[in-house]
Amino acid sequence: MKAFPMFLATSGRRIVILGGGEQAAQKARLVIRTDAEIVVAGFEFDDELHALADEGRVRLVDAHEIHADLFENAAITFVATGSAGADGALHALAKSLGAPVVNVVDRPALCDALTPSIVDRDPVVVAIGTEGTAPVLGRQIKTAVETMLEPRLGALAALAGRMRGAVGQRLSARARRDFWVWVFSGPVRTAHAAGSERRAAQILKARLEQGPGPSEGSIAYVGVGPGAADLMSLRGVRRMQEADLIVHAPGLAPEILELARRDAERQVAADPVTAALAAAREGARVVLLVPGAAAELPPALSETEALPVEQVPGIA
């Protein structure tokens, strides 16, 4: 990667837009939903920017008044005049006055940060970037993601946020993960997506009152096929995202492990089956990654009755 994806904190900060035309208005539309102070500096201003200023949503300043104080505590500065010459000059000026992060529209070489395509389900935000190489592709991916996420998903995430404290007080770390998996993949999400927010909250709170059931270990015996990450089965990836522990023999391709949940423990074992059984008996959800199709369970797994074992074949 040539750019590391991050989200900029905007609370109590300023976003500066240099330029007053349509390009500047486009950037204002992009950032207007943040909680930053938005300042637009230009010589003349688009009617849309005037309207936003009348509503108190942006502050307009004359470009002659651009000085170092404008960039103090700025999360990002956009240069968006529509003129290559003016953009270059304003980029140099902003950097000389101490602007820490500058984005020049359609000039990746002059950008400290690149603007992604955004799917907004506030507070759930998906940012899609192509490092400035293929913005049309970024927009196509955005369209696909828009269809995947229900319009009310942000409100469900906000409900979960309000309940995090109560869940944290009542449930262990393992039980918390199980609880949130259930919330976002079961009847709570279904009810909320159908518009029954009150019912969704009732289901969530009732389940929390019941408390967690006993922790039960399990093993998913997952074939990685020929060892390429893009040939993993969807079910195999899902199990890796749910696992507490990933066990594998030496020599597994690192890109396959990148598919696992970030905080899942990784263990390289000379005898992966024995290691997986030991961890599962302690209550861990274990994914045992094996080369090839994993068409047959080893006897130690097929003969155990004390633990649930799932076989997830890979490509032969």
PDB file of N, CA, C and O in Angstrom, residues 247 267 269 271-281 288 300-301:
ATOM      1  N   VAL A 247      -4.870 -22.249  14.404  1.00  0.00           N
ATOM      2  CA  VAL A 247      -3.775 -23.210  14.513  1.00  0.00           C
ATOM      3  C   VAL A 247      -3.410 -23.699  13.120  1.00  0.00           C
ATOM      4  O   VAL A 247      -4.298 -24.015  12.314  1.00  0.00           O
ATOM      5  N   GLN A 267      -1.202 -19.719  16.243  1.00  0.00           N
ATOM      6  CA  GLN A 267      -0.286 -20.709  16.827  1.00  0.00           C
ATOM      7  C   GLN A 267       0.230 -21.623  15.734  1.00  0.00           C
ATOM      8  O   GLN A 267      -0.550 -22.272  15.030  1.00  0.00           O
ATOM      9  N   ALA A 269       2.079 -25.017  15.024  1.00  0.00           N
ATOM     10  CA  ALA A 269       2.268 -26.237  15.808  1.00  0.00           C
ATOM     11  C   ALA A 269       2.778 -27.367  14.923  1.00  0.00           C
ATOM     12  O   ALA A 269       2.306 -27.544  13.797  1.00  0.00           O
ATOM     13  N   ASP A 271       2.244 -30.416  15.668  1.00  0.00           N
ATOM     14  CA  ASP A 271       1.099 -31.328  15.685  1.00  0.00           C
ATOM     15  C   ASP A 271      -0.163 -30.475  15.849  1.00  0.00           C
ATOM     16  O   ASP A 271      -0.694 -30.326  16.953  1.00  0.00           O
ATOM     17  N   PRO A 272      -0.670 -29.880  14.758  1.00  0.00           N
ATOM     18  CA  PRO A 272      -1.787 -28.942  14.853  1.00  0.00           C
ATOM     19  C   PRO A 272      -3.057 -29.548  15.429  1.00  0.00           C
ATOM     20  O   PRO A 272      -3.802 -28.868  16.148  1.00  0.00           O
ATOM     21  N   VAL A 273      -3.337 -30.818  15.140  1.00  0.00           N
ATOM     22  CA  VAL A 273      -4.567 -31.439  15.636  1.00  0.00           C
ATOM     23  C   VAL A 273      -4.552 -31.508  17.158  1.00  0.00           C
ATOM     24  O   VAL A 273      -5.541 -31.144  17.820  1.00  0.00           O
ATOM     25  N   THR A 274      -3.453 -31.954  17.713  1.00  0.00           N
ATOM     26  CA  THR A 274      -3.348 -32.041  19.182  1.00  0.00           C
ATOM     27  C   THR A 274      -3.462 -30.655  19.814  1.00  0.00           C
ATOM     28  O   THR A 274      -4.145 -30.476  20.830  1.00  0.00           O
ATOM     29  N   ALA A 275      -2.811 -29.657  19.202  1.00  0.00           N
ATOM     30  CA  ALA A 275      -2.873 -28.292  19.728  1.00  0.00           C
ATOM     31  C   ALA A 275      -4.300 -27.747  19.669  1.00  0.00           C
ATOM     32  O   ALA A 275      -4.774 -27.089  20.597  1.00  0.00           O
ATOM     33  N   ALA A 276      -5.004 -28.028  18.561  1.00  0.00           N
ATOM     34  CA  ALA A 276      -6.372 -27.548  18.409  1.00  0.00           C
ATOM     35  C   ALA A 276      -7.296 -28.195  19.441  1.00  0.00           C
ATOM     36  O   ALA A 276      -8.142 -27.524  20.048  1.00  0.00           O
ATOM     37  N   LEU A 277      -7.143 -29.482  19.650  1.00  0.00           N
ATOM     38  CA  LEU A 277      -7.973 -30.182  20.634  1.00  0.00           C
ATOM     39  C   LEU A 277      -7.751 -29.638  22.040  1.00  0.00           C
ATOM     40  O   LEU A 277      -8.701 -29.419  22.802  1.00  0.00           O
ATOM     41  N   ALA A 278      -6.497 -29.400  22.384  1.00  0.00           N
ATOM     42  CA  ALA A 278      -6.186 -28.900  23.726  1.00  0.00           C
ATOM     43  C   ALA A 278      -6.840 -27.536  23.956  1.00  0.00           C
ATOM     44  O   ALA A 278      -7.422 -27.285  25.024  1.00  0.00           O
ATOM     45  N   ALA A 279      -6.760 -26.652  22.969  1.00  0.00           N
ATOM     46  CA  ALA A 279      -7.332 -25.313  23.128  1.00  0.00           C
ATOM     47  C   ALA A 279      -8.859 -25.366  23.162  1.00  0.00           C
ATOM     48  O   ALA A 279      -9.504 -24.663  23.946  1.00  0.00           O
ATOM     49  N   ALA A 280      -9.452 -26.195  22.313  1.00  0.00           N
ATOM     50  CA  ALA A 280     -10.914 -26.299  22.278  1.00  0.00           C
ATOM     51  C   ALA A 280     -11.452 -26.858  23.590  1.00  0.00           C
ATOM     52  O   ALA A 280     -12.521 -26.448  24.057  1.00  0.00           O
ATOM     53  N   ARG A 281     -10.737 -27.767  24.199  1.00  0.00           N
ATOM     54  CA  ARG A 281     -11.180 -28.333  25.485  1.00  0.00           C
ATOM     55  C   ARG A 281     -11.130 -27.298  26.604  1.00  0.00           C
ATOM     56  O   ARG A 281     -11.785 -27.457  27.634  1.00  0.00           O
ATOM     57  N   LEU A 288      -8.621 -24.760  12.635  1.00  0.00           N
ATOM     58  CA  LEU A 288      -7.445 -25.555  12.285  1.00  0.00           C
ATOM     59  C   LEU A 288      -7.295 -25.495  10.765  1.00  0.00           C
ATOM     60  O   LEU A 288      -8.129 -26.041  10.032  1.00  0.00           O
ATOM     61  N   ALA A 300      -8.531 -38.351  15.175  1.00  0.00           N
ATOM     62  CA  ALA A 300      -8.616 -37.693  16.483  1.00  0.00           C
ATOM     63  C   ALA A 300      -9.777 -36.705  16.545  1.00  0.00           C
ATOM     64  O   ALA A 300     -10.341 -36.459  17.613  1.00  0.00           O
ATOM     65  N   LEU A 301     -10.165 -36.143  15.367  1.00  0.00           N
ATOM     66  CA  LEU A 301     -11.290 -35.207  15.335  1.00  0.00           C
ATOM     67  C   LEU A 301     -12.610 -35.918  15.025  1.00  0.00           C
ATOM     68  O   LEU A 301     -13.652 -35.576  15.593  1.00  0.00           O
TER      69      LEU A 301
END
